[in-house]
Amino acid sequence: MTRRRVIFYLCSITIYICKDLLYNYHNMASGKIKKRYIIGIAIVLLIAAAGLARVFWFSEKAAEYDTVRVYRGNLIQTVDATGTVKALAEVQLSFESSGTLASTTVEVGDTVEKGQVLAELDNKELQYQLDQAKATLDLAQANLNLKIVGESSQSVQVSSADVAKAEASLRSAEVALSKARQDLTNAKTTTGDSVDTSGLTLAAAENTLAIRQATYDNTLAQSVENENDAYEDTVVILKDALSSMATSLSDMDNTLAVDDTSANELFKRYLSVLNSEALTTAQNDYRDAKVEKLAAYNAVNPLTTSSEQAAIWDAVSVTEDALNEVHQALSATRLVLDNTITGSDLTLTALNTKKTTIDTDLSAVNAQLTSLLTQKQTIQNLETSNTASLKSAELYLTAARDAYDQAVKDLESSQNSASTSIDAYESAVDSASASRDIQKAALDAAKAALSLKTADPRAVDLAPLQAQVKNAEAAYNLSLNRFEKSRIVAPSRGLITKINFEVGEQVSAAAVGGVIEMLSTDIFEVNVDISETDIVKINVNDSAEITLDAYGDETVFSGEVSEIDPAETVIQDVVYYRVKINIHFTAEQAVKNGMTADVVIKTDERTGVLIIPQRSVITKDGRKIIRVKKGDSFEEREPVIGLRGDGGLVELLSGAAESDEIIIAVKE
């Protein structure tokens, strides 16, 4: 039986009793006391029935909730303020040096960006001096690096092998000398045995000849192996050079549009505006470099590590010429970019990126050229070293053959005359001694050469090279400073108001009124006072939207926070902090000093986060909770709140999931 049914029966019984009492009330013959008694009982029953009905009826009715769903979206936090616009500044620009005005890139009324080149003096000579100073600096640094790195491991291995060979030759020479001396002693002891002694000498000479022949063969084999290794390395360097040149030609064509005529379609009107001849020169250099690179490709591409050395050597010469041509074309392209202006289709960032690409290619080509020249010198040095080693081994071999021939003659002579044997042995001793001395000198020379290659560079050797680098850096910085003084660069975004000189006129560094006058529009700012409760939300570079009363709410200006005053300002007993905001506008928008500005500063933003109303987070027992609806009831959870945004919304980091229902109010 339901509560409603029970209430119905109870109310029915109560009404029935009341009706019966009232009926008896009219039929009573007694006095007033009984009537009052009956009326009182009836009233009590009615009140009890009403109370019972209220208790049973309303206790059954379920509570009702106002809920919102957790959703995912973007949350923005802003701070609003009102302030005034501060006045802009007028700037007079002049060259830091005197000379002939070569070009101006702007006209009166033009809007310019910060860092934009506005005018240049005739600075071709300064540009040449700057390029020359840079090349001198690069060469000085390369020489220092080469000295610091020292000899290659292959060169040290060659010297170590030379020492080992010299030690073996010396030991052999000492053995031969000892043998010759013993033979001489024996000959002096008994001349009757001279023939036998001559035979022994001949055997020794044959042994020496075999050793010398083996030494010569080993030297020849080692020389051939070293040259083969060097030429194999050269093939690798040549193919790497082809790759660098191909990359460089592609990067240049992206700017010059010689082959791909549409490559610079968007920005060709800015290209080399300051020096049109530089573009023609660069395009011609590009074509020459492409021809040389093709010649290098035809010479290098068929090469393998087993190609003929003559073919490899010819390819070195062709590739060297091609690298020089590509380097020249890159330098010309870099000059084109240096004389290129920026515009709507070619930003300063894009131009600087192209310059960086060409500079990177220049460095790569320089590295390849240096590597090729170094390898070329290595081959030449190796050929010289091999020639010397072979010549030395050949001398020793000739000496051994001479000794052998001498031994034959000694044997023949001993057969004819025993008396001449002593002279022969003495001659053999002298020859062996000389050979030993030669070998000892060769060993000393080989050890000295090895020590020179393995020793660390001395400070006294590095000092002049380091001094050359510092001197070259100073010369480069001086040239760069002179070159910069020949240009006028916009110090900030602004509007050109006057140009006081014509191209071709002589300009003095102290020209009255400057060469160019501009209105610096970047200096306009809005000053607002922010309360201490909001100042902690604001950071420098925060973006802002600005409306001016003079233009109405429909015209919105952009800006960003440029400065936050650390000192407080008290206004009517409230602490505020002064915040300065840069305002951006076009030349057509006549912003005036002192205009009233309404500012909305975007202090933070979250995208794709869970969002709930701030009022759904309540405090219970000293802790923050949210109530997540579960059927006819709810579940209390402790949320983690992130950003507090506009419109009473907050970021929910944890505590509920997307689409969960959050209770914001309970209706009893």
XYZ file of C-alpha atoms in Angstrom:
668
model
C 0.000 0.000 0.000
C 1.443 3.393 -1.052
C 1.736 6.434 1.154
C -0.869 8.289 -0.899
C -3.381 5.479 -0.369
C -2.713 5.426 3.408
C -3.171 9.228 3.569
C -6.432 8.914 1.631
C -7.853 6.325 4.046
C -6.771 8.255 7.133
C -8.293 11.491 5.852
C -11.530 9.659 4.953
C -11.809 8.126 8.446
C -11.138 11.495 10.088
C -13.788 13.258 8.011
C -16.262 10.465 8.768
C -15.657 10.813 12.521
C -16.002 14.579 12.298
C -19.276 14.285 10.410
C -20.578 11.837 13.005
C -19.582 14.159 15.855
C -21.259 17.103 14.185
C -24.388 15.049 13.642
C -24.473 14.057 17.300
C -23.751 17.644 18.162
C -27.077 18.740 16.649
C -29.002 15.872 18.338
C -27.506 16.323 21.771
C -29.875 17.157 24.571
C -27.064 17.984 27.019
C -25.625 21.349 27.833
C -22.877 23.560 26.429
C -20.002 21.591 28.005
C -20.628 18.475 25.949
C -21.008 20.524 22.788
C -17.697 22.211 23.361
C -16.108 18.876 24.072
C -17.334 17.402 20.794
C -16.286 20.479 18.796
C -12.779 20.296 20.345
C -12.366 16.636 19.457
C -13.413 17.330 15.878
C -10.936 20.215 15.515
C -8.074 18.066 16.905
C -8.861 15.265 14.488
C -8.922 17.638 11.512
C -5.575 19.191 12.500
C -4.031 15.730 12.987
C -5.311 14.594 9.612
C -3.939 17.702 7.921
C -0.510 17.299 9.635
C -0.348 13.624 8.797
C -1.233 14.348 5.184
C 1.446 17.045 4.980
C 4.116 14.743 6.471
C 3.274 11.816 4.239
C 2.642 13.844 1.062
C 5.711 16.101 1.040
C 8.181 13.510 2.383
C 7.452 11.368 -0.630
C 8.072 14.112 -3.222
C 11.685 13.871 -4.692
C 14.044 16.911 -4.749
C 14.541 18.798 -8.062
C 17.978 19.995 -9.330
C 19.257 22.737 -11.633
C 22.191 21.169 -13.536
C 24.690 21.951 -16.263
C 26.763 19.574 -18.312
C 30.542 19.549 -18.289
C 31.611 20.544 -21.797
C 34.881 20.937 -23.692
C 35.759 24.290 -25.211
C 38.026 27.313 -25.160
C 38.391 29.465 -22.046
C 39.653 33.035 -22.068
C 40.680 35.184 -19.117
C 40.719 38.952 -19.617
C 41.148 42.130 -17.604
C 39.236 45.307 -18.564
C 40.487 48.839 -17.984
C 40.099 52.409 -19.255
C 43.021 54.741 -20.000
C 44.400 57.404 -22.303
C 46.578 57.398 -25.441
C 50.090 58.852 -25.112
C 51.657 60.958 -27.889
C 54.022 59.587 -30.606
C 57.580 60.779 -31.401
C 59.144 62.395 -34.536
C 62.627 61.179 -35.575
C 65.314 62.714 -37.833
C 67.566 60.086 -39.425
C 71.085 60.714 -40.802
C 74.082 58.702 -41.997
C 76.948 58.206 -39.550
C 79.402 58.993 -42.340
C 79.530 61.382 -45.302
C 79.327 60.467 -48.971
C 77.197 60.385 -52.118
C 73.558 59.332 -51.666
C 73.285 56.222 -53.852
C 69.652 55.224 -53.260
C 66.501 55.693 -51.227
C 63.924 52.929 -50.913
C 60.997 55.001 -49.627
C 58.921 58.023 -50.512
C 57.067 60.596 -48.422
C 53.933 58.993 -46.992
C 55.329 55.442 -47.007
C 54.866 53.271 -43.937
C 58.081 51.490 -42.946
C 58.906 48.664 -40.579
C 61.571 48.533 -37.902
C 64.952 47.488 -39.366
C 63.972 48.404 -42.952
C 66.791 49.951 -45.012
C 65.651 53.448 -46.031
C 68.703 54.864 -47.831
C 72.302 53.976 -48.710
C 75.438 55.860 -49.614
C 77.681 54.694 -52.437
C 79.174 51.714 -50.541
C 80.444 49.360 -53.254
C 84.018 49.838 -52.098
C 82.956 49.231 -48.491
C 81.134 46.056 -49.552
C 84.288 44.838 -51.311
C 86.377 45.613 -48.248
C 83.852 43.787 -46.051
C 83.914 40.685 -48.297
C 87.702 40.758 -48.413
C 87.916 41.077 -44.614
C 85.521 38.134 -44.206
C 87.585 35.972 -46.562
C 90.775 36.888 -44.709
C 89.135 35.980 -41.393
C 87.944 32.619 -42.754
C 91.426 31.824 -44.085
C 93.109 32.741 -40.778
C 90.649 30.586 -38.829
C 91.145 27.668 -41.241
C 94.933 27.859 -40.845
C 94.591 27.879 -37.061
C 92.184 24.924 -37.120
C 94.525 22.960 -39.376
C 97.428 23.555 -36.984
C 95.364 22.539 -33.948
C 94.114 19.319 -35.573
C 97.653 18.273 -36.567
C 98.654 15.367 -38.779
C 96.199 12.650 -39.771
C 96.384 9.153 -38.296
C 97.301 7.783 -41.728
C 100.287 10.111 -41.944
C 101.434 9.041 -38.463
C 101.073 5.381 -39.464
C 103.261 5.964 -42.518
C 105.959 7.579 -40.366
C 105.746 4.714 -37.847
C 106.247 2.243 -40.691
C 109.249 4.258 -41.894
C 110.802 4.007 -38.421
C 110.250 0.257 -38.300
C 111.803 -0.193 -41.736
C 114.767 2.001 -40.809
C 115.359 -0.021 -37.635
C 115.341 -3.260 -39.637
C 117.742 -1.823 -42.207
C 120.083 -0.615 -39.473
C 120.112 -4.014 -37.827
C 120.887 -5.592 -41.175
C 123.667 -3.081 -41.832
C 125.180 -3.701 -38.394
C 125.129 -7.445 -39.027
C 126.850 -6.893 -42.373
C 129.494 -4.651 -40.797
C 130.204 -7.170 -38.059
C 130.508 -9.882 -40.653
C 132.887 -7.822 -42.799
C 135.107 -7.068 -39.843
C 135.237 -10.709 -38.894
C 136.090 -11.583 -42.465
C 138.889 -9.062 -42.436
C 140.284 -10.517 -39.212
C 140.152 -14.000 -40.625
C 141.821 -12.818 -43.829
C 144.625 -11.264 -41.847
C 144.954 -14.433 -39.814
C 145.231 -16.657 -42.788
C 145.523 -15.524 -46.327
C 145.739 -19.141 -47.397
C 142.060 -19.462 -46.737
C 141.176 -16.354 -48.751
C 139.156 -18.186 -51.320
C 136.892 -19.630 -48.655
C 136.642 -16.250 -47.068
C 135.704 -14.714 -50.407
C 133.050 -17.346 -50.799
C 131.612 -16.417 -47.414
C 131.707 -12.786 -48.339
C 129.870 -13.544 -51.540
C 127.227 -15.428 -49.568
C 126.871 -12.494 -47.211
C 126.559 -10.145 -50.171
C 123.867 -12.337 -51.671
C 122.014 -12.283 -48.365
C 122.285 -8.491 -48.191
C 121.070 -8.187 -51.760
C 118.047 -10.348 -50.977
C 117.240 -8.191 -47.965
C 117.610 -4.998 -50.002
C 115.458 -6.449 -52.760
C 112.773 -7.422 -50.230
C 112.951 -3.950 -48.678
C 112.572 -2.325 -52.087
C 109.629 -4.572 -53.004
C 107.887 -3.838 -49.690
C 108.441 -0.099 -50.122
C 107.036 -0.219 -53.637
C 104.003 -2.227 -52.513
C 103.389 0.117 -49.592
C 103.679 3.144 -51.866
C 101.156 1.705 -54.309
C 98.777 0.836 -51.456
C 99.040 4.330 -49.931
C 98.404 6.002 -53.281
C 95.419 3.726 -53.951
C 93.928 4.599 -50.533
C 94.440 8.313 -51.165
C 92.770 8.173 -54.565
C 89.873 6.144 -53.126
C 89.344 8.875 -50.495
C 89.527 11.444 -53.293
C 86.642 9.761 -55.147
C 84.464 10.034 -52.019
C 85.343 13.739 -51.634
C 84.573 14.409 -55.315
C 81.128 12.813 -55.086
C 80.365 14.771 -51.887
C 81.347 17.929 -53.760
C 78.827 17.100 -56.521
C 76.069 16.876 -53.888
C 77.005 20.244 -52.334
C 77.108 21.917 -55.750
C 73.737 20.473 -56.736
C 72.172 21.763 -53.510
C 73.761 25.186 -54.005
C 72.541 25.472 -57.625
C 69.014 24.505 -56.545
C 69.026 27.084 -53.722
C 70.340 29.799 -56.088
C 67.717 29.023 -58.724
C 64.994 29.379 -56.070
C 66.088 33.027 -55.848
C 67.443 33.837 -59.342
C 64.841 31.820 -61.323
C 67.173 31.042 -64.223
C 65.961 27.491 -64.847
C 62.736 27.561 -62.841
C 61.450 30.910 -64.133
C 58.495 30.889 -61.726
C 60.574 30.330 -58.591
C 60.709 34.034 -57.655
C 57.395 35.070 -59.188
C 56.081 36.432 -55.880
C 59.087 38.476 -54.878
C 61.088 39.174 -58.063
C 59.991 42.809 -58.012
C 61.968 43.244 -54.754
C 64.970 41.262 -55.982
C 68.215 43.290 -56.190
C 66.282 46.544 -56.342
C 69.250 48.333 -54.811
C 71.691 46.975 -57.417
C 70.153 45.634 -60.623
C 73.559 44.790 -62.084
C 74.158 42.364 -59.236
C 71.162 40.275 -60.408
C 72.475 40.039 -63.990
C 75.943 39.136 -62.744
C 74.539 36.491 -60.396
C 72.418 34.908 -63.161
C 75.428 34.774 -65.515
C 77.583 33.315 -62.744
C 74.821 30.767 -62.073
C 74.876 29.660 -65.730
C 78.681 29.412 -65.734
C 78.605 27.443 -62.490
C 75.966 25.098 -63.894
C 78.172 24.396 -66.956
C 81.214 23.763 -64.739
C 79.176 21.565 -62.435
C 77.982 19.496 -65.412
C 81.598 19.065 -66.518
C 82.492 17.967 -62.997
C 79.532 15.570 -62.967
C 80.641 14.006 -66.276
C 84.146 13.590 -64.899
C 83.241 12.373 -61.398
C 80.058 10.352 -61.797
C 81.671 7.450 -63.725
C 84.451 7.166 -61.144
C 84.737 4.289 -58.698
C 87.336 3.459 -56.092
C 89.026 1.241 -58.692
C 89.197 3.898 -61.432
C 92.473 4.894 -63.010
C 94.418 7.406 -60.946
C 94.900 9.636 -63.976
C 91.137 9.874 -64.457
C 90.641 10.679 -60.766
C 93.360 13.328 -60.901
C 91.752 14.930 -63.985
C 88.399 14.944 -62.145
C 90.027 16.761 -59.202
C 91.027 19.655 -61.468
C 87.590 19.851 -63.118
C 85.781 19.681 -59.748
C 88.054 22.329 -58.261
C 87.129 24.689 -61.099
C 83.441 23.869 -60.656
C 83.557 24.522 -56.896
C 85.212 27.877 -57.508
C 82.525 28.778 -60.059
C 79.714 27.718 -57.697
C 81.350 29.685 -54.883
C 81.483 32.761 -57.133
C 77.823 32.322 -58.104
C 76.812 31.915 -54.437
C 78.693 35.083 -53.516
C 76.957 36.922 -56.364
C 73.564 35.574 -55.217
C 74.316 36.682 -51.659
C 75.050 40.169 -53.045
C 71.675 40.092 -54.827
C 69.939 39.285 -51.517
C 71.904 42.042 -49.773
C 70.502 44.461 -52.360
C 66.955 43.094 -52.096
C 64.262 45.002 -50.251
C 61.336 43.571 -48.344
C 57.664 43.948 -49.017
C 54.276 42.340 -48.592
C 55.349 39.221 -50.551
C 58.858 39.097 -49.130
C 59.093 39.617 -45.391
C 62.322 40.389 -43.620
C 62.180 36.938 -42.031
C 61.814 35.273 -45.448
C 64.683 37.364 -46.855
C 66.908 36.502 -43.900
C 66.019 32.822 -44.378
C 67.173 32.994 -48.005
C 70.389 34.716 -46.919
C 70.973 32.025 -44.306
C 70.414 29.320 -46.947
C 72.982 30.914 -49.286
C 75.424 31.430 -46.388
C 75.027 27.764 -45.456
C 75.708 26.761 -49.076
C 78.770 29.032 -49.128
C 80.085 27.341 -45.996
C 79.415 23.889 -47.474
C 81.129 24.745 -50.778
C 84.065 26.311 -48.929
C 84.351 23.159 -46.832
C 84.248 20.935 -49.914
C 86.837 23.093 -51.701
C 89.096 23.043 -48.651
C 88.687 19.273 -48.339
C 89.471 18.788 -52.028
C 92.539 21.043 -51.925
C 93.737 19.303 -48.780
C 93.314 15.883 -50.429
C 95.080 17.158 -53.541
C 98.011 18.313 -51.400
C 97.936 14.980 -49.561
C 98.283 13.079 -52.844
C 101.126 15.333 -53.961
C 102.867 14.953 -50.609
C 102.316 11.201 -50.723
C 103.778 10.949 -54.201
C 106.777 12.992 -53.083
C 107.191 10.830 -49.976
C 106.811 7.604 -51.956
C 109.330 8.803 -54.517
C 111.812 9.592 -51.762
C 111.215 6.244 -50.038
C 111.609 4.332 -53.293
C 114.714 6.287 -54.169
C 116.220 5.523 -50.755
C 115.322 1.825 -51.042
C 116.697 1.807 -54.572
C 119.978 3.297 -53.349
C 120.228 0.579 -50.730
C 119.413 -2.055 -53.329
C 122.070 -0.629 -55.666
C 124.560 -0.671 -52.819
C 123.706 -4.314 -52.114
C 124.133 -5.202 -55.770
C 127.436 -3.375 -55.786
C 128.475 -5.347 -52.711
C 127.455 -8.550 -54.398
C 129.416 -7.638 -57.529
C 132.321 -6.712 -55.341
C 132.158 -10.076 -53.586
C 132.240 -11.840 -56.941
C 135.247 -9.835 -57.911
C 136.820 -10.552 -54.542
C 136.326 -14.255 -55.060
C 137.856 -14.098 -58.514
C 140.658 -11.963 -57.185
C 141.307 -14.328 -54.281
C 141.622 -17.153 -56.702
C 144.243 -15.173 -58.640
C 146.015 -13.654 -55.712
C 145.513 -14.311 -52.027
C 147.501 -11.187 -51.269
C 144.802 -8.956 -52.639
C 142.121 -10.468 -50.394
C 142.964 -8.291 -47.417
C 142.339 -5.163 -49.457
C 139.042 -6.549 -50.605
C 137.904 -7.310 -47.064
C 138.955 -3.920 -45.884
C 136.910 -2.419 -48.662
C 133.957 -4.580 -47.603
C 134.312 -3.389 -44.028
C 134.360 0.201 -45.167
C 131.300 -0.329 -47.324
C 129.416 -2.059 -44.507
C 130.358 0.691 -42.086
C 129.126 3.345 -44.479
C 125.920 1.413 -44.989
C 125.446 1.191 -41.224
C 126.022 4.924 -40.894
C 123.488 5.610 -43.623
C 120.927 3.374 -41.977
C 121.527 4.992 -38.597
C 121.040 8.431 -40.100
C 117.883 7.241 -41.854
C 116.531 5.844 -38.571
C 117.226 9.114 -36.761
C 115.486 11.039 -39.523
C 112.454 8.711 -39.437
C 112.146 9.017 -35.640
C 112.429 12.790 -35.853
C 109.714 12.911 -38.512
C 107.453 10.693 -36.383
C 108.016 12.839 -33.260
C 107.207 15.976 -35.240
C 103.905 14.521 -36.430
C 102.803 13.144 -33.043
C 103.816 16.140 -30.921
C 101.067 18.520 -29.751
C 101.188 21.960 -31.346
C 103.287 24.291 -29.247
C 101.892 27.519 -27.889
C 104.655 29.370 -29.702
C 103.456 27.788 -32.972
C 99.792 28.620 -32.319
C 100.420 32.172 -31.103
C 101.058 33.766 -34.529
C 98.064 31.947 -36.038
C 95.817 33.056 -33.159
C 97.116 36.587 -33.581
C 96.264 36.424 -37.279
C 92.685 35.357 -36.418
C 92.266 38.220 -33.922
C 93.728 40.685 -36.396
C 91.372 39.413 -39.112
C 88.376 39.639 -36.729
C 89.267 43.227 -35.877
C 89.603 44.105 -39.566
C 86.254 42.434 -40.351
C 84.440 44.229 -37.503
C 85.959 47.536 -38.634
C 84.798 46.928 -42.226
C 81.330 45.895 -41.015
C 81.062 49.037 -38.878
C 82.050 51.246 -41.818
C 79.544 49.491 -44.061
C 76.693 49.909 -41.537
C 77.453 53.634 -41.279
C 76.686 53.945 -44.989
C 73.045 52.903 -44.487
C 70.001 54.432 -42.793
C 67.761 51.860 -41.096
C 64.324 52.555 -39.644
C 64.617 52.460 -35.827
C 60.956 51.531 -35.476
C 57.710 51.246 -37.408
C 56.691 54.643 -38.730
C 55.549 57.030 -41.451
C 57.981 58.864 -43.765
C 57.244 62.613 -43.566
C 60.161 64.212 -45.424
C 63.208 63.338 -47.591
C 65.746 66.176 -47.574
C 68.242 64.946 -50.236
C 68.134 63.608 -53.780
C 70.062 60.601 -55.103
C 73.521 61.728 -56.256
C 73.833 64.592 -53.770
C 76.655 64.773 -51.278
C 75.410 64.052 -47.773
C 77.124 65.096 -44.551
C 76.832 63.169 -41.302
C 75.911 66.457 -39.623
C 73.210 67.439 -42.149
C 70.678 69.829 -40.578
C 67.274 68.175 -40.241
C 68.722 64.783 -41.176
C 68.423 62.965 -44.486
C 65.004 61.428 -43.790
C 62.338 62.487 -41.298
C 59.756 60.000 -40.045
C 56.924 59.799 -37.580
C 57.546 56.822 -35.295
C 54.146 55.168 -34.939
C 55.375 52.327 -32.738
C 55.713 54.648 -29.735
C 51.951 55.229 -29.296
C 50.752 53.584 -26.111
C 47.775 53.459 -23.801
C 48.284 53.947 -20.032
C 45.783 52.179 -17.776
C 45.565 51.609 -14.011
C 44.992 47.974 -12.957
C 43.816 47.001 -9.469
C 45.996 44.822 -7.279
C 43.502 41.936 -7.598
C 43.990 41.801 -11.379
C 47.646 42.868 -11.800
C 48.935 39.364 -10.947
C 47.157 38.038 -14.052
C 48.962 40.380 -16.461
C 52.391 39.809 -18.052
C 54.489 41.759 -20.518
C 53.606 40.880 -24.170
C 50.010 39.887 -23.292
C 47.793 40.777 -26.260
C 45.072 43.398 -25.944
C 42.060 44.740 -27.863
C 41.570 48.500 -27.716
C 38.623 50.678 -28.654
C 38.754 54.468 -28.731
C 35.756 56.617 -27.897
C 36.611 58.716 -30.962
C 36.124 55.731 -33.310
C 33.403 53.850 -31.479
C 33.152 50.188 -30.481
C 33.098 48.993 -34.115
C 36.780 49.893 -34.667
C 39.052 47.573 -32.659
C 42.784 48.201 -32.429
C 45.294 45.519 -31.495
C 48.114 45.933 -28.997
C 50.258 44.233 -26.395
C 51.454 44.965 -22.870
C 54.860 46.653 -23.076
C 55.550 47.619 -19.463
C 54.184 47.045 -15.937
C 55.095 49.678 -13.369
C 56.437 47.896 -10.239
C 55.447 50.833 -7.988
C 51.860 51.098 -6.795
C 49.503 54.068 -7.176
C 46.811 54.677 -4.547
C 43.564 56.091 -5.956
C 40.769 56.730 -3.427
C 42.347 54.270 -0.951
C 42.564 51.538 -3.613
C 45.953 50.212 -4.797
C 46.492 50.280 -8.574
C 49.476 49.596 -10.843
C 50.208 51.517 -14.053
C 50.347 49.320 -17.205
C 51.523 50.538 -20.620
C 50.095 48.992 -23.782
C 51.414 49.493 -27.318
C 48.647 50.296 -29.808
C 48.850 49.319 -33.496
C 47.050 51.294 -36.163
C 47.317 52.268 -39.820
C 48.316 55.588 -41.307
C 44.660 56.244 -42.188
C 43.580 56.028 -38.548
C 44.353 59.418 -37.032
C 44.964 58.431 -33.416
C 45.503 61.515 -31.247
C 47.273 62.153 -27.986
C 44.973 62.053 -24.958
C 42.161 60.006 -26.565
C 40.146 57.856 -24.152
C 40.704 54.137 -24.677
C 38.876 51.056 -23.402
C 41.281 48.104 -23.111
C 40.606 44.378 -22.838
C 43.830 42.521 -21.985
C 43.891 38.803 -22.775
C 45.826 37.425 -19.786
C 45.447 33.714 -20.435
C 43.701 31.207 -22.684
C 43.022 27.475 -22.704
C 41.815 25.525 -25.725
C 39.999 22.216 -25.710
C 39.588 22.074 -21.899
C 36.705 20.934 -19.667
C 34.583 23.897 -18.488
C 32.023 24.345 -15.671
C 30.395 27.416 -14.066
C 32.207 28.910 -11.071
C 28.951 28.830 -9.040
C 28.814 25.022 -9.310
C 31.857 24.867 -6.993
C 30.672 25.244 -3.383
C 32.385 25.164 0.020
C 31.450 22.435 2.482
C 33.240 21.687 5.753
C 36.137 23.921 4.708
C 36.720 22.191 1.360
C 35.695 22.880 -2.245
C 33.278 20.350 -3.780
C 31.125 19.805 -6.842
C 27.973 17.669 -6.933
C 27.837 15.197 -9.827
C 24.287 13.953 -10.520
C 23.806 10.193 -10.257
C 20.209 9.125 -11.041
C 17.824 10.822 -8.576
C 20.709 11.694 -6.228
C 24.215 13.121 -6.546
C 27.836 12.374 -5.621
C 30.138 14.909 -3.966
C 33.660 15.214 -5.402
C 36.643 17.474 -4.760
C 37.569 19.141 -8.072
C 40.937 20.501 -9.239
C 40.300 23.921 -10.744
C 42.604 25.490 -13.353
C 42.131 28.800 -15.137
C 39.332 31.106 -13.942
C 37.970 32.640 -17.127
C 35.464 35.259 -18.138
C 31.701 34.880 -17.744
C 31.934 33.027 -14.413
C 33.470 29.931 -16.061
C 36.426 27.887 -14.763
C 38.682 25.148 -16.145
C 38.056 21.695 -14.607
C 41.307 19.701 -14.431
C 39.834 16.709 -12.566
C 36.724 15.712 -10.614
C 34.294 15.034 -13.456
C 34.229 13.870 -17.054
C 32.919 15.497 -20.210
C 29.078 15.440 -20.402
C 28.696 14.740 -16.644
C 25.786 16.685 -15.074
C 26.906 19.109 -12.348
C 24.316 20.431 -9.851
C 24.296 24.201 -9.484
C 21.132 24.466 -7.316
C 18.713 22.196 -5.402
C 14.977 22.920 -5.366
C 13.359 21.558 -2.186
